[in-house]
Tab-separated table of C-alpha atoms in Angstrom:
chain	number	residue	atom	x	y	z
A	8	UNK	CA	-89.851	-86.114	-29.980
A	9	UNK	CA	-88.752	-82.545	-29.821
A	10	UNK	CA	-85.418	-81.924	-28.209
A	11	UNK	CA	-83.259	-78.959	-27.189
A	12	UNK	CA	-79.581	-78.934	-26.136
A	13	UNK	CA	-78.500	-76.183	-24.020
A	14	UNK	CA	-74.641	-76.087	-22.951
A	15	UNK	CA	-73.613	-73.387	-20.741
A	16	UNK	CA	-69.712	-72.712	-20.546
A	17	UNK	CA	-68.755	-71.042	-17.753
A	18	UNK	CA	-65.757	-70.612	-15.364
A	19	UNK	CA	-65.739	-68.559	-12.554
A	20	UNK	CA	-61.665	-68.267	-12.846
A	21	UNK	CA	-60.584	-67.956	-16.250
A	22	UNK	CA	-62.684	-66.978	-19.561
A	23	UNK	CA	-61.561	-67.787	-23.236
A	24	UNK	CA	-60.929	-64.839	-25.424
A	25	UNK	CA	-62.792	-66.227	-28.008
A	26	UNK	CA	-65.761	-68.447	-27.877
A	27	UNK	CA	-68.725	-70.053	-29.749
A	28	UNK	CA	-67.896	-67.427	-32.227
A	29	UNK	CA	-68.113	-64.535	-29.753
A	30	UNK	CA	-64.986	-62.946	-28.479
A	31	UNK	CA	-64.325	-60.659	-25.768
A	32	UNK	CA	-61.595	-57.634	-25.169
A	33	UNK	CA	-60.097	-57.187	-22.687
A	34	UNK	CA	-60.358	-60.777	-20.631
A	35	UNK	CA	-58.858	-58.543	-17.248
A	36	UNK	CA	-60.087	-54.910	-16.692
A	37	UNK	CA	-58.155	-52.555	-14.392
A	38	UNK	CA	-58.849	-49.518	-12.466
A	39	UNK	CA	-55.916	-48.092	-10.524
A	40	UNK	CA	-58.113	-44.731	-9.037
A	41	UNK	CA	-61.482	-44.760	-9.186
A	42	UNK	CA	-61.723	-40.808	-8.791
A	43	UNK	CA	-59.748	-40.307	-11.788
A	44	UNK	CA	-60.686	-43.184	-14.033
A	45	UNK	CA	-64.228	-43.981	-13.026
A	46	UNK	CA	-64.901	-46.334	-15.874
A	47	UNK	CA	-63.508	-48.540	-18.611
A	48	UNK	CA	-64.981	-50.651	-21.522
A	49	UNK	CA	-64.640	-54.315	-22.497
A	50	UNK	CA	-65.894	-55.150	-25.925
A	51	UNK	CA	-67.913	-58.115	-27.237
A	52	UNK	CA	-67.309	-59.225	-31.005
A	53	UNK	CA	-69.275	-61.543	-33.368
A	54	UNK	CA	-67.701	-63.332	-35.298
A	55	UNK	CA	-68.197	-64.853	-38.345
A	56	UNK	CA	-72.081	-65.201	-37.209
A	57	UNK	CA	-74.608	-65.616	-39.165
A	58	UNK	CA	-77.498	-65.208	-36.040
A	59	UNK	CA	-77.831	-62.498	-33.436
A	60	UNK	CA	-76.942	-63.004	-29.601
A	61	UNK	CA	-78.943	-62.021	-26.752
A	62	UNK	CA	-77.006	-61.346	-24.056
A	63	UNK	CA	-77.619	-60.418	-19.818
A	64	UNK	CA	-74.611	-59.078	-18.052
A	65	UNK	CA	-74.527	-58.661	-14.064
A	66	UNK	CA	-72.129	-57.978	-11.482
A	67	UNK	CA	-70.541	-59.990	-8.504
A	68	UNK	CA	-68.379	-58.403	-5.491
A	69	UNK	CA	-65.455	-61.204	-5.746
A	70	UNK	CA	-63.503	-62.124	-2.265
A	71	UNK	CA	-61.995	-66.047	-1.541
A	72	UNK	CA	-62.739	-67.114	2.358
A	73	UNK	CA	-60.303	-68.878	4.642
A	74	UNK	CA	-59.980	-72.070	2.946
A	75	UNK	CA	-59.080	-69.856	-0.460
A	76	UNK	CA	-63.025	-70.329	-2.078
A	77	UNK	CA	-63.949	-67.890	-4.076
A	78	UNK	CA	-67.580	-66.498	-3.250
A	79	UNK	CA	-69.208	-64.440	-5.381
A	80	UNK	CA	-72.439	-61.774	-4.141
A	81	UNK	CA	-74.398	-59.651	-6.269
A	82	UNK	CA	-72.971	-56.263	-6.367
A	83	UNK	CA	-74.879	-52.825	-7.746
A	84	UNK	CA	-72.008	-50.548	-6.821
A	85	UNK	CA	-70.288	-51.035	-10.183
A	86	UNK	CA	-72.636	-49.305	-13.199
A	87	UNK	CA	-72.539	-51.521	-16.420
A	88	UNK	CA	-74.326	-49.902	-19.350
A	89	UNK	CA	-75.890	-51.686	-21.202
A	90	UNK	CA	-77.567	-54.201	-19.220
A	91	UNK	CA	-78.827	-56.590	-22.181
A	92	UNK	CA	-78.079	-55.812	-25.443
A	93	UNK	CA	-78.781	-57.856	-28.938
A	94	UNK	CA	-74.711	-58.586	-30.662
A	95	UNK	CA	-75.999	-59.053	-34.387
A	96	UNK	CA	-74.082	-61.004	-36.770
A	97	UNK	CA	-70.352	-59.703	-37.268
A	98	UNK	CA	-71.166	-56.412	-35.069
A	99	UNK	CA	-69.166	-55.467	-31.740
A	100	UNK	CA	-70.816	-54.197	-28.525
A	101	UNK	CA	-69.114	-52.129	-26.582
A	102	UNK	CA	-69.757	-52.311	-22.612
A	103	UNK	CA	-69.180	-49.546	-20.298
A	104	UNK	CA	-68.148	-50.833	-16.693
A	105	UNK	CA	-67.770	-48.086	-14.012
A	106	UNK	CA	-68.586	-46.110	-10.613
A	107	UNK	CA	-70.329	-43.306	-9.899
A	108	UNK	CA	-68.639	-40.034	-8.249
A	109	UNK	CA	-70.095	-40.915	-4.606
A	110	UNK	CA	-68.976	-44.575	-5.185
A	111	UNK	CA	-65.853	-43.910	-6.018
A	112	UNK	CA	-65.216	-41.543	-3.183
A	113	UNK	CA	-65.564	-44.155	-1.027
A	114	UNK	CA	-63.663	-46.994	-2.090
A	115	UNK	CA	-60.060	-47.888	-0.480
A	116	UNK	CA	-57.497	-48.472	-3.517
A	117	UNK	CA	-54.446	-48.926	-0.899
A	118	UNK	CA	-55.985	-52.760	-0.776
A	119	UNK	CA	-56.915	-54.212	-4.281
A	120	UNK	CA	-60.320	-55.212	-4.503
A	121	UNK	CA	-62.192	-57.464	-7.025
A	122	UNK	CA	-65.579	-57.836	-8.959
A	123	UNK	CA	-66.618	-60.124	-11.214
A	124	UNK	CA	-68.475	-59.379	-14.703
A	125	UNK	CA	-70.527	-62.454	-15.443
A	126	UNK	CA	-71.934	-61.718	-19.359
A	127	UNK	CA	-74.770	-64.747	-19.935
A	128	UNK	CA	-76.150	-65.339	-23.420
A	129	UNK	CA	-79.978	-65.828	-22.695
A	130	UNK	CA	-81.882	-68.804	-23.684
A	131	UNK	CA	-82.685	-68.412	-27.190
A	132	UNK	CA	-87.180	-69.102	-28.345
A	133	UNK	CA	-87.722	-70.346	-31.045
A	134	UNK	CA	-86.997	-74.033	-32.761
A	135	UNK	CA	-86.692	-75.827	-29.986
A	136	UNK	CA	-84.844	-78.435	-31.898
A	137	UNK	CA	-81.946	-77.451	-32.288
A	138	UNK	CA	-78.356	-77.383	-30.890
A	139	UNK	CA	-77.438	-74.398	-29.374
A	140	UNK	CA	-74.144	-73.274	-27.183
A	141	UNK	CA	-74.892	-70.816	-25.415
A	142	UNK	CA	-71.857	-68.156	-24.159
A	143	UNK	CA	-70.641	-67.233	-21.009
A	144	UNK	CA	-68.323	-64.657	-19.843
A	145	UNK	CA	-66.734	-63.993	-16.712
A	146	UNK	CA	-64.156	-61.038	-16.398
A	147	UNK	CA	-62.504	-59.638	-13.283
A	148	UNK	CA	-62.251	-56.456	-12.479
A	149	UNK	CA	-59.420	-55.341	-10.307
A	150	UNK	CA	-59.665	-51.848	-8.592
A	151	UNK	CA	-56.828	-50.394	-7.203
A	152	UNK	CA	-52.827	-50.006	-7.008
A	153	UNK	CA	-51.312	-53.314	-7.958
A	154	UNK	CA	-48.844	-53.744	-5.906
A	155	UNK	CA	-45.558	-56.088	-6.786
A	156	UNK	CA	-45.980	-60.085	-6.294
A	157	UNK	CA	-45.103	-61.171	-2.214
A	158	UNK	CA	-46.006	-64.341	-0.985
A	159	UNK	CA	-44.569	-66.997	1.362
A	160	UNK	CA	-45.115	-70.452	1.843
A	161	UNK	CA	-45.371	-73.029	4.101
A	162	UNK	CA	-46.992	-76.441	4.973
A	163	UNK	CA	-50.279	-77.336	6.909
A	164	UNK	CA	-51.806	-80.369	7.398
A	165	UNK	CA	-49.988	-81.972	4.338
A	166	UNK	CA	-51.110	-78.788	2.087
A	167	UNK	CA	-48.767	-76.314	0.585
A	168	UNK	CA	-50.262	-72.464	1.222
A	169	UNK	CA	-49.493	-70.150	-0.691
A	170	UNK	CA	-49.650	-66.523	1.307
A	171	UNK	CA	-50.093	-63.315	-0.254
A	172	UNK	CA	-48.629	-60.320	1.469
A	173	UNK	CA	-49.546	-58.215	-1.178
A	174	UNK	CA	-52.103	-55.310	-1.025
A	175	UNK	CA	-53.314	-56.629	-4.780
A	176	UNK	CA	-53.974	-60.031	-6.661
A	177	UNK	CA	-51.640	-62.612	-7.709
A	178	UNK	CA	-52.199	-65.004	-10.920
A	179	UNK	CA	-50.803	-68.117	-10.300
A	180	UNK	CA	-49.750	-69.901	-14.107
A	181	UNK	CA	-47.366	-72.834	-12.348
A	182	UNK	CA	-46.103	-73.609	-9.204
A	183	UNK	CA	-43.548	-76.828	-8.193
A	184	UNK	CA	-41.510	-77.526	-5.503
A	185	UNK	CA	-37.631	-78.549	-5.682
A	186	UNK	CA	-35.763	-80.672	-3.236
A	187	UNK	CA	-32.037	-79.745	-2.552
A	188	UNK	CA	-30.873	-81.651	-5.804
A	189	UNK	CA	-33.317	-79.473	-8.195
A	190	UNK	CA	-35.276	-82.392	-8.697
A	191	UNK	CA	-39.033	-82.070	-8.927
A	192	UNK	CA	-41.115	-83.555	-6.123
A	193	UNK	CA	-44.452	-81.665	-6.913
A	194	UNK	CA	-45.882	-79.255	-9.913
A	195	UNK	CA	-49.295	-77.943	-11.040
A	196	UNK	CA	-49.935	-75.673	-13.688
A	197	UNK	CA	-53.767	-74.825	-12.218
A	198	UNK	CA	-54.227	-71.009	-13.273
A	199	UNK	CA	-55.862	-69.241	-10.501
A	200	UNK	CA	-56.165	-66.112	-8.680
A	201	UNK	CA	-54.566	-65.326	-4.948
A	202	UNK	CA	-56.348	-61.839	-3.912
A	203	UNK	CA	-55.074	-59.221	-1.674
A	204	UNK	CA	-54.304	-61.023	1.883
A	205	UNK	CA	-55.358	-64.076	1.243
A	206	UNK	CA	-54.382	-68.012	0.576
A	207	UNK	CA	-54.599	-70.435	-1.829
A	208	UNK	CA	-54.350	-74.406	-0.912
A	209	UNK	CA	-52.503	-77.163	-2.842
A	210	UNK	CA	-52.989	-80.972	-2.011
A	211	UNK	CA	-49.702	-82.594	-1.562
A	212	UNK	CA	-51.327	-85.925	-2.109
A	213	UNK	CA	-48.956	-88.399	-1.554
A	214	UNK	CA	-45.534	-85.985	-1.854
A	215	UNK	CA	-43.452	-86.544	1.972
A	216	UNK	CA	-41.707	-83.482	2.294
A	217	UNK	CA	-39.613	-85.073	5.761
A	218	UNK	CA	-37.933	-81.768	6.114
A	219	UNK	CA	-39.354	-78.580	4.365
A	220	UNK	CA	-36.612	-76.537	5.109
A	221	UNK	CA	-34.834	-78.233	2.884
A	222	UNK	CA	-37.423	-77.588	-0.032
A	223	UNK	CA	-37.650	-74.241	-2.693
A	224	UNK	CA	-40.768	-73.461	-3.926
A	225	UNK	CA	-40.736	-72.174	-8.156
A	226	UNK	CA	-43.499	-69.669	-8.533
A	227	UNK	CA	-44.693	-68.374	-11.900
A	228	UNK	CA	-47.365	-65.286	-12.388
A	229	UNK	CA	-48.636	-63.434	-15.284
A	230	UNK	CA	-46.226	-60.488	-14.174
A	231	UNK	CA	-43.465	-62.242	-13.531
A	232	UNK	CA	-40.815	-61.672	-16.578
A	233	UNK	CA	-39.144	-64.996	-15.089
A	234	UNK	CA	-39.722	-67.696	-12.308
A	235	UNK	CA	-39.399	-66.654	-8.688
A	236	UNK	CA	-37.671	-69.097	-6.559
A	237	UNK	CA	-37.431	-69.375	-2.946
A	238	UNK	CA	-36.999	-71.186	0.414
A	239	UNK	CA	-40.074	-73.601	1.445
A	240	UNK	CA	-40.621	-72.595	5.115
A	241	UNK	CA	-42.822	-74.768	7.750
């Protein structure tokens, strides 16, 4: 009996920067002022292929809710060109992400805000057979002035939340908490994104902190040139 197996990789927080033998450049794309720089490129690479790719890219306004979810909604107000392209063996496509004039005019860079690029290899035709991976990428796009890393902390309903104050993302690489002899009553090294104002959640399982106050919280980013340390608040 004919078979086909179809794996889709796909994260909506982090991407690889290589893949399936497709790789992608840059994996974060920036744009401080949209009325100055309207546009910027990411590029997709085959490598060491021997088939071409057919690939679908689309575009998701990014914002996390109250309980720190991220939600993604179909967005047209960022211009990608191309739309679907064919990446032949060991070629590079280069994809233009961007706003138009009237667009741009319009957007508020003193708060950060986010979009995601989601590019989706489409289902190949043909022998149906055989094993095929089939690549996903998804990119953020940050536009705006990125602002330096403030947060706070504190503890509800046996969660640690982690506040951002600032008017642009944070990436969270590792997180613990210390009690007053340095010793280490909770960690996790979960990458993730905190956007502009809002929270992100972590489960203190089984961890009693009896009095916070007397807790510091370690905080590593992907700007931070070394750990940031500070008091653990209720």
């Amino acid at each position: 009996m004919k078979s086909k197996l179809l794996v889709l990789m796909t994260s909506l927080l982090f991407t690889f920067n290589i893949f399936a033998g497709v790789s992608v450049s840059p994996v974060q794309m920036f744009i401080e002022n949209p009325n100055k720089q309207k546009s910027t490129t990411l590029t997709l690479e085959s490598v060491d292929e021997t088939e071409k790719r057919v690939f679908e890219v689309k575009v998701f306004k990014w914002t996390q809710n109250a309980q720190g979810e991220n939600v993604l909604e179909p967005d047209n107000n960022i211009i990608i060109n191309p739309k679907n392209f064919i990446l032949q063996p060991n070629k590079r496509q280069a994809i233009r992400v961007g706003f138009t004039p009237s667009i741009a005019a319009t957007l508020n860079t003193k708060t950060e805000e986010a979009w995601r690029i989601v590019i989706d290899e489409i289902t190949p035709i043909g022998n149906q057979t055989m094993v095929k991976f089939l690549v996903n990428f998804n990119l953020p796009v940050f536009v705006g002035k990125k602002d330096d890393v403030k947060v706070n902390f504190e503890v509800q309903n046996n969660k640690l939340v982690l506040n951002n104050l600032a008017n642009s993302h944070v990436q969270v690489t590792k997180l613990k908490i210390l009690d007053e002899q340095k010793k280490v009553v909770f960690s996790s090294e979960t990458m993730a994104y905190v956007l502009a104002k809002q929270k992100m959640f972590y489960d203190l399982d089984n961890v009693d902190l009896t009095n916070v106050k007397k807790y510091n919280v370690v905080l590593e980013t992907n700007n931070s040139k070394k750990a940031i340390e500070m008091k653990l608040f209720s």
